[in-house]
XYZ file of C-alpha atoms in Angstrom:
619
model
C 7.806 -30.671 -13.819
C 8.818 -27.053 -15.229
C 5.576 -25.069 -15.744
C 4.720 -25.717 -19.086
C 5.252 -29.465 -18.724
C 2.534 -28.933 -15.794
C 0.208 -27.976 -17.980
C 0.608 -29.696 -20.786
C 0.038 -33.098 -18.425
C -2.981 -31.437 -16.542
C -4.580 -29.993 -19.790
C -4.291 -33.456 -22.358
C -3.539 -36.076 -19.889
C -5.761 -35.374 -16.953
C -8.568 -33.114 -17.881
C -8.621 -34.688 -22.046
C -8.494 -31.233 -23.216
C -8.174 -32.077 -26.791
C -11.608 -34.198 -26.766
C -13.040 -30.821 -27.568
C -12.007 -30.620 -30.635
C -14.954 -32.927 -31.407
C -17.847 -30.325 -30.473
C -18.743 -28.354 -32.976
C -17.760 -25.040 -31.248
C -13.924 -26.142 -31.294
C -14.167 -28.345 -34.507
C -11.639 -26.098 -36.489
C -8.858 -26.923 -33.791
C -6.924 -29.360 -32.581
C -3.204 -30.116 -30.157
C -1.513 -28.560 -32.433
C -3.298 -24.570 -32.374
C -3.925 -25.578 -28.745
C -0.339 -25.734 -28.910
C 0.545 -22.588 -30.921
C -1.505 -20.377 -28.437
C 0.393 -21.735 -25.436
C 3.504 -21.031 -27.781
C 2.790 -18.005 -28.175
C 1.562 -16.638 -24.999
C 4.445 -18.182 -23.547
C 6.733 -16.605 -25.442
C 5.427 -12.846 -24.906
C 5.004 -13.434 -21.140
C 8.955 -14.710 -21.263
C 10.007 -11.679 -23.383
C 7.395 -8.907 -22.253
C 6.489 -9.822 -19.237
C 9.369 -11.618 -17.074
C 11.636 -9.178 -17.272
C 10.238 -6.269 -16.159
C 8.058 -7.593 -13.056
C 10.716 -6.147 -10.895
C 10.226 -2.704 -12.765
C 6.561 -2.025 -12.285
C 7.010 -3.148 -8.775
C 9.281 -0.902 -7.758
C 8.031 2.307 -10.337
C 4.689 2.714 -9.649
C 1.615 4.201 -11.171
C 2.346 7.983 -10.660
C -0.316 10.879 -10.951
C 0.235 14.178 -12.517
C -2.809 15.547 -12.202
C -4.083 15.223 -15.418
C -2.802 11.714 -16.216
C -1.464 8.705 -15.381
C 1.646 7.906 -15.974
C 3.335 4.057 -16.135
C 7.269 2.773 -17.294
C 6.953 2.183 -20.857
C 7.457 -1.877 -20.467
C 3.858 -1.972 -19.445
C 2.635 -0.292 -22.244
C 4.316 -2.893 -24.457
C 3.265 -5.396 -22.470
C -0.257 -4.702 -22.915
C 0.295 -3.966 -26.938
C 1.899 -7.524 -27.168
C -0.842 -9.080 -25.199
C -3.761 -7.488 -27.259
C -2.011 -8.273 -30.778
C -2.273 -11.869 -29.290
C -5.843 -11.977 -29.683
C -6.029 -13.343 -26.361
C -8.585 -10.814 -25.115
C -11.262 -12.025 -27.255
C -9.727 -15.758 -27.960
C -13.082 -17.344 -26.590
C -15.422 -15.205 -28.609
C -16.869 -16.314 -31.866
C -15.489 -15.832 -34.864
C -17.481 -13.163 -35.642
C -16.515 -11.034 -32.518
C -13.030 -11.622 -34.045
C -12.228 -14.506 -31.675
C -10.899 -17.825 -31.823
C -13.358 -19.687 -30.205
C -10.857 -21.350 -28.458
C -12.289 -23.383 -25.082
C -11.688 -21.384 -22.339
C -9.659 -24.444 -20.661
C -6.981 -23.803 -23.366
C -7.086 -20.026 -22.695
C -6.851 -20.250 -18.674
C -4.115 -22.149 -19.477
C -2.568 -20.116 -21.486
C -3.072 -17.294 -19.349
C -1.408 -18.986 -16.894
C 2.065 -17.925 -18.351
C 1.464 -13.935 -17.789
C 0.265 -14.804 -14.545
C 3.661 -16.055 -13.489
C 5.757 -13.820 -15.181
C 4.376 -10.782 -13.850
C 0.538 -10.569 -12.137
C 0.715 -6.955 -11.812
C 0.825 -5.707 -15.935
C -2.276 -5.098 -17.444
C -5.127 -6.734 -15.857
C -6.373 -7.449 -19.087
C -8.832 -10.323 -17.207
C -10.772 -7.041 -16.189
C -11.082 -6.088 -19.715
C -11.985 -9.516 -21.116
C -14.665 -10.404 -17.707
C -16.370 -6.910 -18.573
C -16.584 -7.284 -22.140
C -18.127 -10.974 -21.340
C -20.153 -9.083 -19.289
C -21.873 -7.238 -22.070
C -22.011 -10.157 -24.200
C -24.185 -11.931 -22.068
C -26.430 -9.113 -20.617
C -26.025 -6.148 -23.121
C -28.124 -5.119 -26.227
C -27.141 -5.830 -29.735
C -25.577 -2.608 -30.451
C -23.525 -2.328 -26.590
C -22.272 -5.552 -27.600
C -20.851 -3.932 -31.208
C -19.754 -0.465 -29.584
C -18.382 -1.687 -26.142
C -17.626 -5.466 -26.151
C -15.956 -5.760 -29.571
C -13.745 -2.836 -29.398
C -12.247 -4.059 -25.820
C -11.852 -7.692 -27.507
C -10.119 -6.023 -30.288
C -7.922 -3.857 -27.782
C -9.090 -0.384 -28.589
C -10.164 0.031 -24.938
C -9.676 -1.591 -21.790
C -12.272 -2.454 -19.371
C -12.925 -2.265 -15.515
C -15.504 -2.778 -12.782
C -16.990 -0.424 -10.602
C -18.520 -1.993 -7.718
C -16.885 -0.685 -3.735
C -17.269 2.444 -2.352
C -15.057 3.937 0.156
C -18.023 3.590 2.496
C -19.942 0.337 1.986
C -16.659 -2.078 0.662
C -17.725 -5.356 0.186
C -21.258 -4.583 1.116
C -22.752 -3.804 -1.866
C -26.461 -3.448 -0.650
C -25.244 -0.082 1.062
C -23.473 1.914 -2.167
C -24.708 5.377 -2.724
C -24.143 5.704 -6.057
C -27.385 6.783 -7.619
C -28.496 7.028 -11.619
C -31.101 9.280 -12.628
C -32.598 9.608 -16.438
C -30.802 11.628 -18.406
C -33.727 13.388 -20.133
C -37.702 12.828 -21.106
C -36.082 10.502 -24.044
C -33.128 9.208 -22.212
C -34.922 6.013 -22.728
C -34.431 6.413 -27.122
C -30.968 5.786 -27.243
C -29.334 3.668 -29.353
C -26.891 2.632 -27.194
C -29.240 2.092 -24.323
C -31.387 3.555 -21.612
C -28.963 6.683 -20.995
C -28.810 8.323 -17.130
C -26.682 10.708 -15.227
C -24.761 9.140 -12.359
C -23.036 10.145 -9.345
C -20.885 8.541 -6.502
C -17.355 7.281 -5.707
C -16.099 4.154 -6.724
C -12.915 2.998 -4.522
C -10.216 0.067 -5.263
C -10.736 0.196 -9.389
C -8.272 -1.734 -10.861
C -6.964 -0.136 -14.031
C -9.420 2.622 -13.312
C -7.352 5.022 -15.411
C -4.384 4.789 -17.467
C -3.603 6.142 -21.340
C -3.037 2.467 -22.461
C -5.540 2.574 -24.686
C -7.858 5.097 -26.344
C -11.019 4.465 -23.960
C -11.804 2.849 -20.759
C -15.180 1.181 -20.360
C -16.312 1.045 -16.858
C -19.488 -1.345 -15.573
C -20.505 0.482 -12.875
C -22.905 -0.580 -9.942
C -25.583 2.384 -8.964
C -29.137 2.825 -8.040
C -31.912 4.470 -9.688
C -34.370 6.491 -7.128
C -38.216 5.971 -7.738
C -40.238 9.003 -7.652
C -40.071 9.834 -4.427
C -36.391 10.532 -5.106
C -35.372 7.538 -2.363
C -33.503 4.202 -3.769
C -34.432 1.251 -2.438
C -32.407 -0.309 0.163
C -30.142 -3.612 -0.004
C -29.084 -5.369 -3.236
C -32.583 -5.452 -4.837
C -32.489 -2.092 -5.923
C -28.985 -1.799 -7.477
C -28.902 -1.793 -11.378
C -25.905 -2.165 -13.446
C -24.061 0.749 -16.258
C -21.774 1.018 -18.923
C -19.979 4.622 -18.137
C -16.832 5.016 -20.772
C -14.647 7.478 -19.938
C -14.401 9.470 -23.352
C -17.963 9.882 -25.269
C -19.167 7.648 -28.181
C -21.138 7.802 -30.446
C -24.071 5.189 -31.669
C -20.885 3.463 -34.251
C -18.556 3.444 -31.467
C -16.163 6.315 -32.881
C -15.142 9.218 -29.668
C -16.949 12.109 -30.294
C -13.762 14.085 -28.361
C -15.892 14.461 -25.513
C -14.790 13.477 -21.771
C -16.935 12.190 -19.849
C -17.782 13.519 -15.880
C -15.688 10.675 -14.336
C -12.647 11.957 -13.081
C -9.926 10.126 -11.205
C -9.097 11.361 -7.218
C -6.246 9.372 -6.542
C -4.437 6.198 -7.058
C -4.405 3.490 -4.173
C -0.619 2.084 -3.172
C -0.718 -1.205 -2.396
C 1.244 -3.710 -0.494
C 1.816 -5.761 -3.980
C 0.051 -5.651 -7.844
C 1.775 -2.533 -7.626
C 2.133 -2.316 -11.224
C -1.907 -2.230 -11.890
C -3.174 1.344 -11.792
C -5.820 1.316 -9.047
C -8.268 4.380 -7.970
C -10.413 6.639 -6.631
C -13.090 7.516 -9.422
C -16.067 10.129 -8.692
C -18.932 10.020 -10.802
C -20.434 13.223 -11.707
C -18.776 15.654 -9.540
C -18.853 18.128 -12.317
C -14.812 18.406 -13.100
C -16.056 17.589 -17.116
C -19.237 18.623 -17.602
C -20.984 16.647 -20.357
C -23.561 17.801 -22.452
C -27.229 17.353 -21.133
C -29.978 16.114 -23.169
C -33.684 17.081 -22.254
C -36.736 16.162 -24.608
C -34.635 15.321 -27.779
C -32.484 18.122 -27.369
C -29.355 19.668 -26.121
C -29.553 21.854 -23.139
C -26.345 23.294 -22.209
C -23.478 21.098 -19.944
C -24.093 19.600 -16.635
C -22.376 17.655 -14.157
C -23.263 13.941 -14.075
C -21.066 10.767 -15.781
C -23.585 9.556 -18.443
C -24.281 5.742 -18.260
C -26.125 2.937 -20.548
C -28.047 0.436 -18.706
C -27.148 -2.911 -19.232
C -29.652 -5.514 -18.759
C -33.303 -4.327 -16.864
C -33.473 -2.324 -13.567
C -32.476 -3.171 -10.088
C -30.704 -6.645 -12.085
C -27.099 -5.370 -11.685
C -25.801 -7.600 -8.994
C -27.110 -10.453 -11.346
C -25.369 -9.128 -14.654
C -21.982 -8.237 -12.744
C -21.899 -11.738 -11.146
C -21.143 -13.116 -14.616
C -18.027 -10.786 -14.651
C -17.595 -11.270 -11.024
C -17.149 -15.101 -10.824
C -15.012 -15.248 -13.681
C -12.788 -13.042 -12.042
C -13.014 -14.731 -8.958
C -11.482 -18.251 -10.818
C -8.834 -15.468 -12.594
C -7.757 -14.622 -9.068
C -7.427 -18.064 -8.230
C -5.841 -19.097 -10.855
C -2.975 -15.533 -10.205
C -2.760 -16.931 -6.520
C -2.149 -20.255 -8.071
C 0.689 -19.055 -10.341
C 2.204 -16.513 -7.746
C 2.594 -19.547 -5.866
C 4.124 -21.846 -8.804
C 6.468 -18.720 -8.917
C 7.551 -18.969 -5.452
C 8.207 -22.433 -5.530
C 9.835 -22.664 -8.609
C 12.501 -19.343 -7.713
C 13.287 -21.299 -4.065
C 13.716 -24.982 -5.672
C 16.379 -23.588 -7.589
C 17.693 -21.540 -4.814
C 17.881 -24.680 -3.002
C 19.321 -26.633 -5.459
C 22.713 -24.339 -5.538
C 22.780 -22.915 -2.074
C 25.525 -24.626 0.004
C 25.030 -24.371 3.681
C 25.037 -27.213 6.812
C 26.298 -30.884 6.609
C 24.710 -34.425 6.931
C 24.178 -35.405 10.457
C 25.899 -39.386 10.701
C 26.244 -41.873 14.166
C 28.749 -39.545 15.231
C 27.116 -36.231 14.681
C 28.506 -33.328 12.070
C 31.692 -33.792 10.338
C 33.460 -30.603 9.906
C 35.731 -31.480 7.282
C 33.179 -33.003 4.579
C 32.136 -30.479 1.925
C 28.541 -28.519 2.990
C 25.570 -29.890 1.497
C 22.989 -28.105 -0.150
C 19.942 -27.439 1.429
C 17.703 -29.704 -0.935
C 19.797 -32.378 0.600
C 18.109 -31.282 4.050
C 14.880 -32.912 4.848
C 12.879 -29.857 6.278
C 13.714 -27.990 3.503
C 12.239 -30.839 0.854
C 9.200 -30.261 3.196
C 9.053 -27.193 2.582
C 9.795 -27.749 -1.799
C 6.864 -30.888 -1.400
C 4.225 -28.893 0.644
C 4.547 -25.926 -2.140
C 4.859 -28.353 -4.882
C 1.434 -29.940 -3.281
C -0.364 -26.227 -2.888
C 0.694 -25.045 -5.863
C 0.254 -27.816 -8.085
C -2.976 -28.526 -6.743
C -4.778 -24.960 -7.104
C -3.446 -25.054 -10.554
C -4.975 -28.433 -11.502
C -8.359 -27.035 -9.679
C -8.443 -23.494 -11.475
C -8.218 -26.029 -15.206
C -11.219 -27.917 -13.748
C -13.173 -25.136 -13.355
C -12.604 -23.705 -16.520
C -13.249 -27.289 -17.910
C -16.217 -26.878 -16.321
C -16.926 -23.582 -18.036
C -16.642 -25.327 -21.650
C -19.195 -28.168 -20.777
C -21.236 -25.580 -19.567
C -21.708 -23.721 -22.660
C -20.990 -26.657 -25.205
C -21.897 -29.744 -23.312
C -24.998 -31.774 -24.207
C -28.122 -30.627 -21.651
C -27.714 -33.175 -18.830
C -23.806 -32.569 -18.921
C -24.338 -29.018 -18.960
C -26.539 -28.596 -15.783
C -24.307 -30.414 -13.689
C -21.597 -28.951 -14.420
C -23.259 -25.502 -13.778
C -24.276 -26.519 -10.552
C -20.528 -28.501 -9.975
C -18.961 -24.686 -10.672
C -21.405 -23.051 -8.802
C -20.043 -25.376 -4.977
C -16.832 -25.001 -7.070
C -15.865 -21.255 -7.640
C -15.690 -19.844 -4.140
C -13.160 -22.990 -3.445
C -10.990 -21.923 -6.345
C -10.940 -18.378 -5.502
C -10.209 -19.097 -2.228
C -8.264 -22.033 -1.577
C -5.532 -20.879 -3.507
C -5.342 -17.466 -2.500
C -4.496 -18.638 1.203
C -2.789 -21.647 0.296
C -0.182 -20.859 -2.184
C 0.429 -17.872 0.047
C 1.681 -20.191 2.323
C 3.484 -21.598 -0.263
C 5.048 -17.781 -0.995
C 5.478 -17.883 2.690
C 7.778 -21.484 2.578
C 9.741 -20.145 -0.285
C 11.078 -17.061 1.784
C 11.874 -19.745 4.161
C 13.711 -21.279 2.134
C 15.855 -18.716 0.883
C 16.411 -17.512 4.969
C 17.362 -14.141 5.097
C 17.914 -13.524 2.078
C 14.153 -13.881 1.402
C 13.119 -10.852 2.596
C 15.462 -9.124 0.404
C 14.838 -7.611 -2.638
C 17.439 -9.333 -4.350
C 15.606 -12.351 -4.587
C 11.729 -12.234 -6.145
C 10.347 -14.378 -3.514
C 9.195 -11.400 -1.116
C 7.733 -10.024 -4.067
C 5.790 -12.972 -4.525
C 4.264 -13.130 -1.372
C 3.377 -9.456 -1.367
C 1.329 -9.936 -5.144
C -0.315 -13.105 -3.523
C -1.101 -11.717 -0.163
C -4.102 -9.255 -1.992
C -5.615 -12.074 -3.474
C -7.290 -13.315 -0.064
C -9.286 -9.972 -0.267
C -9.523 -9.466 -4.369
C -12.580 -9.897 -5.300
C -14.972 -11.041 -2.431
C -12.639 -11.612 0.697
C -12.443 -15.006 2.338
C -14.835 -14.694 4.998
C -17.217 -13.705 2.265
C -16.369 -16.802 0.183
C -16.775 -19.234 3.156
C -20.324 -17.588 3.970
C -21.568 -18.081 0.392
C -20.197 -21.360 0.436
C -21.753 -22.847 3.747
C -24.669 -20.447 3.481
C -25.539 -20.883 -0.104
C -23.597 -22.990 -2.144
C -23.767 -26.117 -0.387
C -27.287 -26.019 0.654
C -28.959 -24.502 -2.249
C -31.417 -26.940 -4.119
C -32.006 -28.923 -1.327
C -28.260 -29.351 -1.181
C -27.629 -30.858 -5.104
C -24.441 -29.367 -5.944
C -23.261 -30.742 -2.455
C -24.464 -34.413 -3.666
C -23.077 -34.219 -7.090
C -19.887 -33.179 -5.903
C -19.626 -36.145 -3.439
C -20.877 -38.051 -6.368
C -17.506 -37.408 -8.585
C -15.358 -37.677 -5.620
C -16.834 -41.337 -4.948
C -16.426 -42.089 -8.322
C -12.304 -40.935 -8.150
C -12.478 -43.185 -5.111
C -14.003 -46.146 -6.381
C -11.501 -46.161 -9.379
C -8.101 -45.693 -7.026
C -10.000 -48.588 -4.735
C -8.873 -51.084 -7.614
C -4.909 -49.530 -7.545
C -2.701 -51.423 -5.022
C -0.517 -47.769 -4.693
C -3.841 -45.834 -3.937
C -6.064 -47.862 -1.906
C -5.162 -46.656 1.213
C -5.579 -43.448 0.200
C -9.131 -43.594 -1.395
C -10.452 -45.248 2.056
C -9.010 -41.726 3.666
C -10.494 -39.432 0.959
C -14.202 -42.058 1.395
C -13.915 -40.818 5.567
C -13.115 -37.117 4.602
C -16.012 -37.145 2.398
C -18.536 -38.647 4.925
C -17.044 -35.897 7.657
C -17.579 -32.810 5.701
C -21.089 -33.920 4.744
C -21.871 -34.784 8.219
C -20.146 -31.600 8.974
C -22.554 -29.458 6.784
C -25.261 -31.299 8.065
C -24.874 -30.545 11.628
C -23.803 -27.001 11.278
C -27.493 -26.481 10.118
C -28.999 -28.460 12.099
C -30.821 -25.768 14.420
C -31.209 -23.921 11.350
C -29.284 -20.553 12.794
C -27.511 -18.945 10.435
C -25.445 -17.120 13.429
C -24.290 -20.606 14.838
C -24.117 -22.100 10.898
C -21.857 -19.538 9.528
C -20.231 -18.548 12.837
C -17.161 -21.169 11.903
C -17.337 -20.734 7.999
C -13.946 -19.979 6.992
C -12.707 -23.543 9.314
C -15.235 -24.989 6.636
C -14.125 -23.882 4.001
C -10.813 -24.608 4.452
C -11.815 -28.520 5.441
C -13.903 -28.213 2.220
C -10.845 -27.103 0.404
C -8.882 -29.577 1.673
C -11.028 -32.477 0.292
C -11.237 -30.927 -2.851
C -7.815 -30.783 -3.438
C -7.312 -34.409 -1.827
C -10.021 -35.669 -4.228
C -8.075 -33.819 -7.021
C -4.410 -35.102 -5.959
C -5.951 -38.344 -5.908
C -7.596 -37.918 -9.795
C -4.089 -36.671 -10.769
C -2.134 -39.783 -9.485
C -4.872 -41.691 -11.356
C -3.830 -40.166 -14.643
C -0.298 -40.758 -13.234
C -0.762 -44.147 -13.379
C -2.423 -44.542 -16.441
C 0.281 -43.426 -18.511
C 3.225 -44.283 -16.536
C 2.391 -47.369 -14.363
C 5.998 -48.092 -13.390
C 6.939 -44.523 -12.811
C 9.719 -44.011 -14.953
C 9.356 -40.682 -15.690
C 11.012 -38.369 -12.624
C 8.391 -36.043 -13.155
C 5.492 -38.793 -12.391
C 7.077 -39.702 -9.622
C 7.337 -35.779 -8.355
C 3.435 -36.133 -8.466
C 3.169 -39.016 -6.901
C 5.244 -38.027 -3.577
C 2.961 -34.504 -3.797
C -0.174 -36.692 -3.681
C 1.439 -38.543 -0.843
C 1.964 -34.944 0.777
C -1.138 -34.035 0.855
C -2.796 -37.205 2.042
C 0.045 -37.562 4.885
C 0.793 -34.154 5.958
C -2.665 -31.910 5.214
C -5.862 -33.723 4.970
C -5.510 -35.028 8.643
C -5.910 -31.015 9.424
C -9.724 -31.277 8.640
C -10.464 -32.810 11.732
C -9.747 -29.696 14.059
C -11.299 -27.492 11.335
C -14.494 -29.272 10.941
C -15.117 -30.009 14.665
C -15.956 -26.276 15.580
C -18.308 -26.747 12.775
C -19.812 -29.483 14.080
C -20.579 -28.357 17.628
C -21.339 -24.518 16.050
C -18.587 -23.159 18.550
C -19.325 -19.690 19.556
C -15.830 -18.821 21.233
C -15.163 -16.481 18.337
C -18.663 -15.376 17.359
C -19.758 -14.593 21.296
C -16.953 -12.859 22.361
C -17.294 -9.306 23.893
C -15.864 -6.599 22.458
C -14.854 -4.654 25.725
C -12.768 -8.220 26.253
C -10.623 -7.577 23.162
């Protein structure tokens, strides 16, 4: 299967995307505008996109010291993808959306992904203005969210600093009122903030007429000290250019002014910065008791939601983005794979080994015809495939969620919540490996430039820190996710995987291979069970990325094994070339990776401390 055949099978076959036309939500669609959006965005990414992924890798965001300044392809690229509609197609009608499920717009999405990751980052823009939506007032929703749906502005978040990183309990950036009445306007609870943000993706550009940034800061108490850790951090909206209560720019910059642009190993065509807040380089005006009172420096910010809830209101924006970058891992990946099957398909080179060894004189074969190298094609075609069917679930999961009826909607809440650090994760290391195999393929010519596999792997190898890195995603998911509730998402998880296995149980082809998934199943939970069982989170999370990756692996085994049901279902004799191409990659997996669990899970189980306990002199 080409890409869009991928998806059209995972979308309507497997996950029965077009049974949501039934809610009410998505009652005014059906396959066929389901169809015309993936038409669509597949066209633009083919004629906007593709062609110019080698250009903003290789002409990079430059900074004048006023601006900055992109090739003009990205620019288009952006205009193309806005006129779409695709930045607002989930919103309601009356945000100018489509209310289109967001299962049909991940997959849509999809398309851009693969033709070039690094143009626009318009999921920053869409996440933020979701964002507001869910946590802003009436009118930030009007001013901010609907004019970055519409594409007026683009949208970022502002959470690292070049001190604290990932650690967000230990950010300095602090937000005090902006005047007695700072708490009277209309477009929220207005305050002066300063800090440094660091590694802000599309943190400043002149694609579009404002940037709205959600920034992360803390507000002092009255003895002028913030309060320590992540309890005390509230969340803004900062634009960069002044508005006023209607949304229109009142010509005024705002204090946030951009120190330098970050150069990156890949994504090289997404602007990202160095803002400081407040420094004073554009003084704004300053509002005390109702009136103005000369220019000062601080970046004036709207709170969005109540104080010292900002980690809470940027997690919505957060975990969508982290199944975005799981889903950009995912198609870096199908990239990859796709560039070195053809590759391998034309590239002459070695000979068929017979009784008596190599014959010389027989034509070269090429090196699909070599078995390592269909290896190699299968074990991408397995990663790839996989995290792609996984990131669809999720966002599957997203539309019961909101649309589902009440018992449907809780667990599948709590199914994304064990869920999303697996699909931000499992992909991003996976389907590098896949990046990894298709330079492999291509031998030396893979490190080249002239081939767009090494360009792959450097846009894919960011996306096991984007976002929450992986060690941070294994902790949440052995120290949180799968315990939480008395460990319920855990159980209902195992629940749908026993009821994939009870179903392939009754198929003569996948038998064997439900019985393996059944003992997987039992050793992760036994796994999770003994990790905890002193109840030390040193010992429990000193082995949490081996976990993950086990847990990973039974995810995508259970969904490999769901797929080949589907398989079945429509195609019981295998007649299509394309069935059977998902077949052998369930076979893959089952033969070649899910036997890896074992070693992973086994540190787990006796809470190794090689790694944890060793001295740092010894290094």
């Amino acid at each position: 299967m080409r890409l869009r055949s991928t998806i059209d099978f995972l979308l309507y076959d497997w996950l029965q995307a077009e049974g949501l036309t039934s809610r009410p939500r998505f009652a005014d669609h059906s396959r066929d505008t389901f169809d015309a959006v993936m038409d669509t965005c597949e066209r633009i990414a083919r004629e906007k996109y593709a062609p110019f992924n080698r250009t903003v890798d290789l002409q990079e965001p430059q900074f004048d010291g006023e601006k900055v300044i992109l090739p003009q392809c990205t620019y288009e690229a952006r205009e193309a993808y806005a006129e779409s509609g695709m930045l607002s197609a989930a919103q309601d009608y009356e945000m100018g959306g489509m209310q289109l499920p967001y299962t049909v717009e991940a997959a849509a999405n999809c398309f851009f992904a693969a033709a070039s990751i690094s143009i626009g980052s318009n999921m920053l823009t869409s996440g933020n203005a979701n964002a507001i939506m869910a946590h802003g007032t009436e009118r930030q929703k009007k001013v901010f969210a609907a004019n970055e749906f519409n594409g007026r502005w683009a949208g970022t978040m502002a959470l690292s600093e070049p001190q604290a990183g990932s650690s967000l309990s230990d950010i300095a950036t602090r937000a005090e009122p902006d005047g007695l009445e700072y708490e009277s306007d209309a477009l929220g609870p207005r305050y002066r903030l300063k800090g440094n943000k660091m590694w802000i993706s599309s943190g400043d550009h002149e694609m579009t007429e404002n940037i709205v940034h959600l920034v992360l800061a803390k507000i002092p108490g009255a003895d002028g000290k913030t309060i320590a850790g992540v309890k005390g951090i509230s969340l803004f909206i900062v634009p960069k250019k002044l508005v006023d209560a209607e949304g229109r720019l009142t010509g005024e910059r705002n204090d946030v002014a951009l120190a330098g642009l970050n150069h990156k190993l890949g994504w090289r065509g997404t602007t990202n910065t160095l803002l400081n807040f407040g420094e004073g380089r554009y003084p704004v005006r300053g509002q005390h008791g109702g009136g103005l009172d000369g220019r000062g420096a601080g970046a004036i910010g709207y709170l969005v939601g109540k104080p010292g809830e900002g980690l809470k209101c940027m997690f919505h924006m957060m975990n969508e983005a982290r199944i975005s970058i799981g889903m950009a891992a995912s198609m870096l990946g199908m990239a990859g794979y796709h560039a070195s099957l053809e590759y391998a398909q034309s590239r002459p080179q070695g000979r068929p080994i017979g009784e008596g060894g190599k014959d010389a004189s027989r034509p070269q074969s090429r090196i699909i015809e070599h078995a390592d190298v269909k290896r190699m094609l299968l074990a991408q075609k397995a990663y790839c495939e996989g995290a792609l069917a996984l990131n669809l679930l999720c966002a599957r999961l997203v539309d019961e969620q909101y649309t589902g009826q009440s018992q449907e909607a809780a667990e599948a809440r709590l199914l994304l919540e064990v869920l999303t650090p697996v699909a931000k994760s499992w992909p991003s290391e996976f389907c590098l490996e896949a990046n990894s195999l298709a330079i492999q393929i291509h031998g030396g010519y893979g490190y080249t430039r002239d081939f767009a596999v090494e360009q792959y792997w450097r846009d894919n190898r960011l996306n096991m820190i984007h976002e929450g890195t992986h060690g941070i995603q294994a902790m949440d998911l052995l120290g949180r996710k799968v315990v939480m509730d008395g460990g319920k998402g855990l159980q209902l998880l195992a629940a749908r995987i026993n009821v994939t296995i009870q179903r392939a149980m009754q198929h003569e082809k996948l038998g064997t291979y439900a019985n393996q998934l059944a003992r997987a199943l039992a050793d992760v939970g036994s796994t999770t069970k003994a990790a905890w069982a002193t109840g030390n989170p040193q010992e429990a999370l000193a082995n949490a990325v081996p976990y993950m990756q086990a847990f990973g692996h039974l995810v995508l085994a259970w969904i490999w094994l769901d797929v080949a049901l589907a398989v079945l279902a429509m195609d019981k004799d295998l007649a299509i070339a394309a069935h059977r191409g998902s077949m052998a990659a369930q076979r893959y997996f089952f033969h070649y990776e899910l036997p890896r669990i074992g070693a992973w899970l086994q540190v787990v189980k006796a809470r190794d401390m090689t790694c944890a306990g060793m001295e740092e002199e010894a290094f």
